[in-house]
PDB file of C-alpha atoms in Angstrom:
ATOM      1  CA  UNK A1125     -40.708 102.515 -18.366  1.00 59.00           C
ATOM      2  CA  UNK A1126     -37.921 103.808 -16.107  1.00 68.00           C
ATOM      3  CA  UNK A1127     -35.434 101.358 -14.712  1.00 75.00           C
ATOM      4  CA  UNK A1128     -34.777 101.432 -10.994  1.00 80.00           C
ATOM      5  CA  UNK A1129     -31.558  99.901  -9.745  1.00 90.00           C
ATOM      6  CA  UNK A1130     -32.266  98.605  -6.255  1.00 92.00           C
ATOM      7  CA  UNK A1131     -29.447  97.753  -3.874  1.00 93.00           C
ATOM      8  CA  UNK A1132     -29.570  95.623  -0.771  1.00 94.00           C
ATOM      9  CA  UNK A1133     -28.762  97.427   2.446  1.00 94.00           C
ATOM     10  CA  UNK A1134     -25.520  95.460   2.626  1.00 95.00           C
ATOM     11  CA  UNK A1135     -24.459  96.427  -0.909  1.00 94.00           C
ATOM     12  CA  UNK A1136     -25.389 100.097  -0.450  1.00 94.00           C
ATOM     13  CA  UNK A1137     -23.544 100.250   2.882  1.00 94.00           C
ATOM     14  CA  UNK A1138     -20.450  98.692   1.294  1.00 94.00           C
ATOM     15  CA  UNK A1139     -20.612 101.188  -1.580  1.00 92.00           C
ATOM     16  CA  UNK A1140     -20.856 104.146   0.799  1.00 92.00           C
ATOM     17  CA  UNK A1141     -18.455 102.727   3.385  1.00 93.00           C
ATOM     18  CA  UNK A1142     -20.862 103.035   6.297  1.00 93.00           C
ATOM     19  CA  UNK A1143     -22.306 100.490   8.753  1.00 94.00           C
ATOM     20  CA  UNK A1144     -25.414  98.660   7.523  1.00 93.00           C
ATOM     21  CA  UNK A1145     -27.464  99.549  10.619  1.00 94.00           C
ATOM     22  CA  UNK A1146     -26.649 103.256  10.293  1.00 93.00           C
ATOM     23  CA  UNK A1147     -27.625 103.289   6.635  1.00 93.00           C
ATOM     24  CA  UNK A1148     -30.868 101.438   7.291  1.00 93.00           C
ATOM     25  CA  UNK A1149     -31.820 103.814  10.135  1.00 93.00           C
ATOM     26  CA  UNK A1150     -31.071 106.899   8.029  1.00 92.00           C
ATOM     27  CA  UNK A1151     -32.923 105.547   4.986  1.00 93.00           C
ATOM     28  CA  UNK A1152     -35.928 104.641   7.117  1.00 92.00           C
ATOM     29  CA  UNK A1153     -35.948 108.034   8.849  1.00 91.00           C
ATOM     30  CA  UNK A1154     -35.849 109.964   5.567  1.00 90.00           C
ATOM     31  CA  UNK A1155     -38.182 107.651   3.619  1.00 91.00           C
ATOM     32  CA  UNK A1156     -35.714 106.054   1.208  1.00 92.00           C
ATOM     33  CA  UNK A1157     -36.385 102.388   1.980  1.00 93.00           C
ATOM     34  CA  UNK A1158     -38.186 100.352  -0.653  1.00 92.00           C
ATOM     35  CA  UNK A1159     -40.091  97.370   0.794  1.00 92.00           C
ATOM     36  CA  UNK A1160     -41.374  94.581  -1.375  1.00 91.00           C
ATOM     37  CA  UNK A1161     -42.597  91.782   0.805  1.00 92.00           C
ATOM     38  CA  UNK A1162     -39.701  90.925   3.081  1.00 92.00           C
ATOM     39  CA  UNK A1163     -37.112  92.439   0.752  1.00 93.00           C
ATOM     40  CA  UNK A1164     -35.793  95.822   1.853  1.00 93.00           C
ATOM     41  CA  UNK A1165     -33.852  97.793  -0.725  1.00 94.00           C
ATOM     42  CA  UNK A1166     -32.576 101.290  -1.523  1.00 94.00           C
ATOM     43  CA  UNK A1167     -32.622 102.902  -4.956  1.00 93.00           C
ATOM     44  CA  UNK A1168     -29.092 103.455  -6.182  1.00 92.00           C
ATOM     45  CA  UNK A1169     -30.040 106.840  -7.677  1.00 91.00           C
ATOM     46  CA  UNK A1170     -31.398 108.105  -4.334  1.00 91.00           C
ATOM     47  CA  UNK A1171     -28.169 107.525  -2.369  1.00 92.00           C
ATOM     48  CA  UNK A1172     -26.940 111.039  -3.201  1.00 91.00           C
ATOM     49  CA  UNK A1173     -30.165 112.597  -1.902  1.00 92.00           C
ATOM     50  CA  UNK A1174     -29.944 110.516   1.261  1.00 91.00           C
ATOM     51  CA  UNK A1175     -26.387 111.697   1.851  1.00 90.00           C
ATOM     52  CA  UNK A1176     -27.510 115.326   1.470  1.00 90.00           C
ATOM     53  CA  UNK A1177     -30.307 114.824   4.008  1.00 88.00           C
ATOM     54  CA  UNK A1178     -27.892 113.257   6.493  1.00 87.00           C
ATOM     55  CA  UNK A1179     -25.387 116.103   6.378  1.00 84.00           C
ATOM     56  CA  UNK A1180     -24.952 117.905   9.690  1.00 78.00           C
ATOM     57  CA  UNK A1181     -26.327 121.409   9.638  1.00 73.00           C
ATOM     58  CA  UNK A1182     -23.956 124.075  10.847  1.00 70.00           C
ATOM     59  CA  UNK A1183     -24.786 124.788  14.449  1.00 70.00           C
ATOM     60  CA  UNK A1184     -25.456 128.307  15.657  1.00 70.00           C
ATOM     61  CA  UNK A1185     -23.061 129.822  18.142  1.00 67.00           C
ATOM     62  CA  UNK A1186     -24.036 129.248  21.742  1.00 66.00           C
ATOM     63  CA  UNK A1187     -23.342 132.836  22.743  1.00 64.00           C
ATOM     64  CA  UNK A1188     -23.361 136.157  21.022  1.00 61.00           C
ATOM     65  CA  UNK A1189     -20.594 138.683  21.009  1.00 60.00           C
ATOM     66  CA  UNK A1190     -22.739 141.555  22.209  1.00 59.00           C
ATOM     67  CA  UNK A1191     -20.848 144.111  24.249  1.00 57.00           C
ATOM     68  CA  UNK A1192     -21.323 144.176  28.010  1.00 55.00           C
ATOM     69  CA  UNK A1193     -21.211 147.155  30.288  1.00 53.00           C
ATOM     70  CA  UNK A1194     -17.838 148.669  31.090  1.00 57.00           C
ATOM     71  CA  UNK A1195     -17.955 146.937  34.439  1.00 58.00           C
ATOM     72  CA  UNK A1196     -17.836 143.577  32.703  1.00 58.00           C
ATOM     73  CA  UNK A1197     -21.071 142.523  34.371  1.00 58.00           C
ATOM     74  CA  UNK A1198     -23.696 140.782  32.297  1.00 56.00           C
ATOM     75  CA  UNK A1199     -26.743 142.790  31.322  1.00 57.00           C
ATOM     76  CA  UNK A1200     -29.145 140.149  32.645  1.00 57.00           C
ATOM     77  CA  UNK A1201     -31.462 141.680  35.250  1.00 63.00           C
ATOM     78  CA  UNK A1202     -30.419 140.396  38.650  1.00 65.00           C
ATOM     79  CA  UNK A1203     -33.668 141.131  40.461  1.00 72.00           C
ATOM     80  CA  UNK A1204     -35.709 138.249  39.013  1.00 75.00           C
ATOM     81  CA  UNK A1205     -32.900 135.721  39.164  1.00 77.00           C
ATOM     82  CA  UNK A1206     -31.951 136.582  42.734  1.00 81.00           C
ATOM     83  CA  UNK A1207     -35.587 136.475  43.850  1.00 84.00           C
ATOM     84  CA  UNK A1208     -36.034 132.985  42.386  1.00 84.00           C
ATOM     85  CA  UNK A1209     -32.796 131.808  43.960  1.00 85.00           C
ATOM     86  CA  UNK A1210     -33.792 133.187  47.354  1.00 85.00           C
ATOM     87  CA  UNK A1211     -37.213 131.518  47.262  1.00 86.00           C
ATOM     88  CA  UNK A1212     -35.648 128.212  46.220  1.00 86.00           C
ATOM     89  CA  UNK A1213     -33.182 128.469  49.113  1.00 86.00           C
ATOM     90  CA  UNK A1214     -36.023 129.127  51.567  1.00 86.00           C
ATOM     91  CA  UNK A1215     -37.924 126.095  50.302  1.00 83.00           C
ATOM     92  CA  UNK A1216     -34.849 123.925  50.792  1.00 84.00           C
ATOM     93  CA  UNK A1217     -34.376 125.152  54.370  1.00 85.00           C
ATOM     94  CA  UNK A1218     -37.872 124.068  55.416  1.00 82.00           C
ATOM     95  CA  UNK A1219     -38.085 120.583  56.882  1.00 81.00           C
ATOM     96  CA  UNK A1220     -40.132 118.238  54.785  1.00 77.00           C
ATOM     97  CA  UNK A1221     -43.358 116.893  56.274  1.00 78.00           C
ATOM     98  CA  UNK A1222     -43.331 113.300  57.491  1.00 75.00           C
ATOM     99  CA  UNK A1223     -44.426 110.780  54.919  1.00 78.00           C
ATOM    100  CA  UNK A1224     -45.404 108.017  57.359  1.00 76.00           C
ATOM    101  CA  UNK A1225     -48.427 107.955  59.611  1.00 74.00           C
ATOM    102  CA  UNK A1226     -47.678 108.517  63.285  1.00 72.00           C
ATOM    103  CA  UNK A1227     -47.554 105.333  65.316  1.00 72.00           C
ATOM    104  CA  UNK A1228     -49.682 105.403  68.427  1.00 75.00           C
ATOM    105  CA  UNK A1229     -49.071 101.843  69.519  1.00 72.00           C
ATOM    106  CA  UNK A1230     -47.012 100.758  72.499  1.00 74.00           C
ATOM    107  CA  UNK A1231     -43.709  99.019  72.179  1.00 72.00           C
ATOM    108  CA  UNK A1232     -43.721  95.825  74.190  1.00 74.00           C
ATOM    109  CA  UNK A1233     -40.474  94.320  75.376  1.00 77.00           C
ATOM    110  CA  UNK A1234     -39.723  90.831  74.241  1.00 80.00           C
ATOM    111  CA  UNK A1235     -39.289  88.363  77.001  1.00 81.00           C
ATOM    112  CA  UNK A1236     -37.431  85.157  76.617  1.00 76.00           C
ATOM    113  CA  UNK A1237     -38.939  82.033  77.970  1.00 72.00           C
ATOM    114  CA  UNK A1238     -37.112  78.749  78.260  1.00 66.00           C
TER     115      UNK A1238
END
């Protein structure tokens, strides 16, 4: 029978040098928590796998280095973008309809009586 060394969250966090809450969240997200009743543990042998799963993936570049026209203007078609912008501007220029019902009642002056 294989022996499984189980560590408390506190002991595993101390061994890795990370906050307990962060370790618990990561272990729970990736399925490395072992629950037995109220006891919550992490297998010592699975800490390396958990670290690998938590590594940041290299992010792709936000823009490409494709050449633009000699004018330096982007190759994005202007017609669709300008049409959408113009229609949005027209919508903003229109007054919004009233949200309250019109009041047909009379306003009566208050009179003071002594």
